[in-house]
Tab-separated table of C-alpha atoms in Angstrom:
chain	number	residue	atom	x	y	z
A	21	MET	CA	15.318	77.636	-11.816
A	22	LEU	CA	12.107	76.670	-13.660
A	23	ILE	CA	14.105	75.810	-16.808
A	24	PHE	CA	16.466	73.629	-14.802
A	25	LYS	CA	13.519	71.867	-13.123
A	26	LYS	CA	12.045	71.050	-16.543
A	27	LEU	CA	15.394	69.673	-17.678
A	28	TYR	CA	15.755	67.602	-14.516
A	29	ASP	CA	12.317	66.075	-15.124
A	30	ARG	CA	13.838	64.245	-18.103
A	31	PRO	CA	15.246	60.785	-17.262
A	32	PHE	CA	18.248	61.246	-19.597
A	33	ILE	CA	19.317	64.448	-17.783
A	34	ARG	CA	19.021	62.688	-14.433
A	35	PHE	CA	21.095	59.819	-15.840
A	36	LEU	CA	23.858	62.248	-16.909
A	37	VAL	CA	23.819	63.999	-13.516
A	38	ASN	CA	24.188	60.643	-11.759
A	39	ALA	CA	26.835	59.354	-14.218
A	40	PHE	CA	29.071	62.369	-13.633
A	41	GLY	CA	28.599	62.281	-9.834
A	42	LEU	CA	26.828	65.643	-9.666
A	43	GLU	CA	23.848	64.484	-7.615
A	44	SER	CA	25.130	66.062	-4.401
A	45	PHE	CA	25.438	69.449	-6.172
A	46	ILE	CA	21.924	69.258	-7.566
A	47	ARG	CA	19.960	67.987	-4.604
A	48	LYS	CA	20.074	70.135	-1.498
A	49	PRO	CA	20.269	68.244	1.804
A	50	ASP	CA	16.981	67.938	3.664
A	51	ARG	CA	16.054	69.593	6.950
A	52	ASP	CA	12.987	67.385	7.326
A	53	PHE	CA	14.562	64.252	8.800
A	54	ILE	CA	14.094	62.115	11.907
A	55	ALA	CA	16.645	63.112	14.532
A	56	CYS	CA	17.187	59.921	16.510
A	57	PHE	CA	20.012	61.645	18.372
A	58	GLN	CA	18.758	64.768	20.115
A	59	TYR	CA	20.187	68.203	19.296
A	60	LYS	CA	19.825	71.763	20.524
A	61	ILE	CA	20.000	75.107	18.730
A	62	GLU	CA	22.360	76.998	21.022
A	63	SER	CA	26.010	77.432	21.926
A	64	TYR	CA	28.061	74.262	22.275
A	65	LYS	CA	28.253	72.532	25.658
A	66	PRO	CA	30.396	69.522	26.615
A	67	ASP	CA	27.533	67.099	27.194
A	68	TYR	CA	25.779	64.310	25.242
A	69	PHE	CA	23.581	66.574	23.071
A	70	LEU	CA	24.467	67.710	19.550
A	71	TYR	CA	24.642	71.472	19.087
A	72	PHE	CA	23.981	73.671	16.044
A	73	PRO	CA	23.698	77.442	15.556
A	74	ARG	CA	20.598	76.903	13.390
A	75	PRO	CA	18.383	73.938	12.391
A	76	PRO	CA	20.776	71.583	10.559
A	77	TYR	CA	20.482	69.901	7.190
A	78	SER	CA	20.641	66.109	7.202
A	79	ASN	CA	24.268	65.952	5.985
A	80	ALA	CA	25.501	68.433	8.641
A	81	TYR	CA	23.539	66.494	11.271
A	82	ARG	CA	25.150	63.162	10.300
A	83	ASN	CA	28.641	64.707	10.148
A	84	GLU	CA	28.307	66.242	13.610
A	85	LEU	CA	26.789	63.015	14.975
A	86	PHE	CA	29.722	60.950	13.756
A	87	ARG	CA	32.245	63.492	15.029
A	88	LYS	CA	30.573	63.232	18.430
A	89	LEU	CA	30.501	59.425	18.301
A	90	CYS	CA	34.238	59.301	17.542
A	91	SER	CA	34.964	61.506	20.559
A	92	TYR	CA	33.937	58.641	22.873
A	93	TYR	CA	35.616	55.288	23.281
A	94	GLY	CA	34.596	51.870	24.629
A	95	TYR	CA	32.240	52.031	27.609
A	96	ASP	CA	31.893	55.836	27.351
A	97	LEU	CA	30.576	55.376	23.823
A	98	THR	CA	27.862	52.977	25.043
A	99	GLN	CA	26.846	55.555	27.687
A	100	PHE	CA	26.445	58.175	24.962
A	101	LEU	CA	24.344	55.782	22.858
A	102	GLU	CA	22.156	54.785	25.802
A	103	PHE	CA	21.526	58.446	26.724
A	104	HIS	CA	19.985	59.142	23.301
A	105	TYR	CA	18.341	55.710	23.111
A	106	HIS	CA	16.332	56.379	26.268
A	107	LEU	CA	15.276	59.834	25.034
A	108	PHE	CA	13.933	58.553	21.704
A	109	ALA	CA	10.422	57.095	21.861
A	110	ASP	CA	10.625	54.582	18.991
A	111	LYS	CA	13.363	52.203	20.155
A	112	LYS	CA	13.184	49.966	17.077
A	113	GLU	CA	13.523	52.951	14.735
A	114	PHE	CA	16.547	54.217	16.712
A	115	LEU	CA	18.273	50.832	16.374
A	116	ARG	CA	17.406	50.598	12.662
A	117	PHE	CA	18.866	54.064	12.045
A	118	LEU	CA	22.106	53.294	13.887
A	119	HIS	CA	22.438	49.832	12.341
A	120	TYR	CA	22.184	51.052	8.754
A	121	GLU	CA	24.316	54.173	9.323
A	122	MET	CA	27.115	52.030	10.756
A	123	ALA	CA	26.694	49.143	8.290
A	124	VAL	CA	27.066	51.411	5.240
A	125	ARG	CA	30.273	52.884	6.694
A	126	LEU	CA	31.672	49.457	7.529
A	127	LYS	CA	30.963	48.264	3.987
A	128	ALA	CA	32.980	51.161	2.573
A	129	LYS	CA	36.030	50.286	4.683
A	130	THR	CA	39.462	50.606	3.046
A	131	PRO	CA	42.835	50.476	4.825
A	132	LYS	CA	43.938	54.046	4.140
A	133	THR	CA	40.818	56.176	4.244
A	134	LYS	CA	40.089	56.391	7.993
A	135	PRO	CA	42.020	56.050	11.264
A	136	SER	CA	41.478	52.937	13.351
A	137	VAL	CA	39.400	54.831	15.953
A	138	TYR	CA	36.801	55.412	13.215
A	139	TRP	CA	36.381	51.679	12.586
A	140	GLU	CA	36.450	50.889	16.303
A	141	THR	CA	33.545	53.320	16.751
A	142	VAL	CA	31.570	51.676	13.927
A	143	GLU	CA	32.147	48.162	15.294
A	144	THR	CA	31.294	49.173	18.878
A	145	CYS	CA	28.049	50.798	17.719
A	146	LEU	CA	27.055	47.644	15.834
A	147	LEU	CA	27.833	45.482	18.876
A	148	TRP	CA	25.718	47.772	21.025
A	149	VAL	CA	22.830	47.644	18.525
A	150	ASN	CA	22.911	43.827	18.631
A	151	GLU	CA	22.790	43.882	22.439
A	152	GLN	CA	19.781	46.217	22.468
A	153	GLN	CA	17.915	44.168	19.873
A	154	VAL	CA	18.250	41.097	22.109
A	155	SER	CA	17.082	43.115	25.136
A	156	LEU	CA	14.169	44.544	23.165
A	157	ASP	CA	12.882	41.103	22.156
A	158	PRO	CA	14.181	38.601	24.745
A	159	ALA	CA	11.545	35.982	23.861
A	160	SER	CA	12.773	35.887	20.280
A	161	ALA	CA	16.376	35.685	21.485
A	162	ARG	CA	15.554	32.771	23.824
A	163	LEU	CA	13.720	30.956	21.058
A	164	GLN	CA	16.661	31.391	18.685
A	165	ALA	CA	19.057	30.153	21.389
A	166	LEU	CA	16.854	27.080	21.954
A	167	ILE	CA	16.760	26.353	18.203
A	168	ASP	CA	20.531	26.756	17.968
A	169	GLU	CA	20.992	24.415	20.933
A	170	LYS	CA	18.763	21.704	19.401
A	171	ILE	CA	20.452	21.977	16.035
A	172	SER	CA	23.888	21.881	17.641
A	173	ALA	CA	22.966	18.822	19.747
A	174	GLY	CA	21.838	16.937	16.642
A	175	ILE	CA	24.607	17.938	14.274
A	176	GLU	CA	27.687	18.401	16.437
A	177	PRO	CA	28.466	14.706	17.111
A	178	ARG	CA	28.322	13.992	13.368
A	179	MET	CA	30.481	16.981	12.590
A	180	VAL	CA	33.325	16.135	14.991
A	181	GLU	CA	35.010	13.603	12.718
A	182	LEU	CA	34.516	15.786	9.654
A	183	THR	CA	35.908	18.936	11.296
A	184	GLN	CA	38.882	17.047	12.678
A	185	SER	CA	39.751	15.854	9.193
A	186	PHE	CA	39.900	19.490	8.079
A	187	ALA	CA	41.696	20.814	11.161
A	188	GLY	CA	44.919	22.440	10.074
A	189	LYS	CA	48.291	22.098	11.736
A	190	ILE	CA	49.974	25.273	10.530
A	191	THR	CA	52.581	26.213	13.124
A	192	LEU	CA	54.561	29.430	13.299
A	193	ASN	CA	58.199	29.266	14.396
A	194	ASN	CA	57.480	32.304	16.559
A	195	HIS	CA	53.908	32.546	17.888
A	196	HIS	CA	54.417	36.282	18.472
A	197	HIS	CA	54.125	36.706	14.684
A	198	LEU	CA	50.473	35.603	14.687
A	199	PRO	CA	49.047	39.176	15.064
A	200	LYS	CA	51.188	40.226	12.072
A	201	VAL	CA	49.823	37.316	10.025
A	202	ILE	CA	46.276	38.423	10.932
A	203	GLN	CA	47.117	41.989	9.909
A	204	VAL	CA	48.376	40.804	6.506
A	205	LEU	CA	45.077	38.949	6.030
A	206	LEU	CA	43.195	42.132	7.010
A	207	LEU	CA	45.126	44.143	4.434
A	208	LEU	CA	44.374	41.524	1.772
A	209	LYS	CA	40.719	41.474	2.810
A	210	ASP	CA	40.411	45.236	2.285
A	211	LEU	CA	42.694	45.525	-0.762
A	212	ASN	CA	41.282	47.568	-3.652
A	213	ALA	CA	42.347	48.166	-7.210
A	214	PRO	CA	43.707	51.702	-7.683
A	215	GLY	CA	41.530	54.236	-9.477
A	216	LYS	CA	38.502	56.469	-9.024
A	217	LYS	CA	36.183	53.495	-8.597
A	218	PRO	CA	38.318	50.968	-6.709
A	219	LEU	CA	37.285	47.356	-7.209
A	220	PRO	CA	37.906	45.214	-4.100
A	221	LEU	CA	40.102	42.130	-4.426
A	222	PHE	CA	37.427	39.933	-2.834
A	223	LYS	CA	33.719	39.993	-3.615
A	224	ASN	CA	33.095	38.587	-0.176
A	225	PHE	CA	35.522	38.016	2.691
A	226	SER	CA	34.048	38.403	6.185
A	227	THR	CA	35.740	38.157	9.563
A	228	THR	CA	33.922	34.809	9.965
A	229	ASP	CA	35.693	33.589	6.821
A	230	MET	CA	38.978	34.864	8.182
A	231	ALA	CA	38.344	33.080	11.481
A	232	ALA	CA	37.861	29.831	9.524
A	233	VAL	CA	41.236	30.379	7.813
A	234	LEU	CA	42.945	31.157	11.117
A	235	ARG	CA	41.603	27.967	12.696
A	236	GLN	CA	44.089	26.137	10.480
A	237	PHE	CA	46.809	27.438	12.826
A	238	GLU	CA	47.457	25.052	15.716
A	239	GLU	CA	47.330	27.922	18.199
A	240	LEU	CA	43.727	28.719	17.227
A	241	ARG	CA	42.470	25.301	16.160
A	242	ASP	CA	40.364	24.682	19.273
A	243	LYS	CA	39.137	28.276	19.659
A	244	LYS	CA	35.554	29.332	19.028
A	245	VAL	CA	34.833	31.608	16.072
A	246	ASN	CA	33.899	34.577	18.275
A	247	THR	CA	37.164	34.148	20.247
A	248	ILE	CA	39.144	34.279	17.011
A	249	GLN	CA	37.117	37.290	15.879
A	250	VAL	CA	38.174	39.097	19.075
A	251	LYS	CA	41.823	38.402	18.153
A	252	ILE	CA	41.115	39.755	14.662
A	253	GLY	CA	39.641	42.904	16.243
A	254	GLU	CA	42.703	43.323	18.467
A	255	ALA	CA	45.059	42.923	15.498
A	256	ASN	CA	42.960	45.424	13.524
A	257	ALA	CA	43.137	47.947	16.389
A	258	GLN	CA	46.957	47.699	16.354
A	259	LEU	CA	47.132	48.109	12.567
A	260	ARG	CA	48.285	51.594	11.591
A	261	PRO	CA	47.686	52.327	7.890
A	262	ASP	CA	49.862	55.459	8.100
A	263	ASP	CA	52.878	53.484	9.359
A	264	PRO	CA	55.599	53.542	6.631
A	265	LYS	CA	55.989	49.741	6.806
A	266	THR	CA	52.254	49.230	6.396
A	267	GLU	CA	52.097	51.727	3.526
A	268	LYS	CA	54.910	49.872	1.749
A	269	LEU	CA	53.147	46.545	2.246
A	270	ILE	CA	49.806	47.886	0.908
A	271	LYS	CA	51.641	49.298	-2.119
A	272	ALA	CA	53.493	46.018	-2.703
A	273	LEU	CA	50.269	43.995	-2.492
A	274	THR	CA	48.500	46.453	-4.813
A	275	ASP	CA	51.351	46.265	-7.337
A	276	PHE	CA	51.389	42.468	-7.116
A	277	PHE	CA	47.664	42.045	-7.804
A	278	TYR	CA	47.071	45.014	-10.105
């Protein structure tokens, strides 16, 4: 063990360990971490606490936390979050923890790797975090709303003519196909090159960008961005990566681009 420690002290050895993806085998998970979500060391019970037979390492804690999160849906998920939020003294730290844990998972999103309930959980948690941040600092939220209102009042009249000139008139023969069109855009948005280190097709393509594209359809031209984003979320919830048709489409798009 002492010999290995001396080797690991050398930057070149650490570089090799990292290059070959062996970091997780070298570094043991930590037991000294901040548990924002409360747990108990005892037999499992069907309540809001996390349960372990012994004090958990950080990786086991996060795995069990996310398993528990994914067992709730919609409003029930917010109740679970609020239970732990009220128990934890440092509210800002709790929100920071949840924000970054969810954000890193959302950034790693690919069509095939997780079921839709996984992504719905991530998105609901982020929405809840945003709500709590506004509640935690209402003065800041009111100030931002006032600034947005003043900016909008000054800019909006000048932007009307410009936005109208860029308003699209794409019309589908069958408006029932719109969710399918959105799903194709979602698949393109999350398309990756095949391989061990998949390179995404787009460097940046947010749901806000997609909403701007979809506003070129007559059906959505007069809708607000957040309204279109809700439609995107609904289409995403209906998208089933394991459906044979969807799998064929992902393969065809991958073959076409790569």
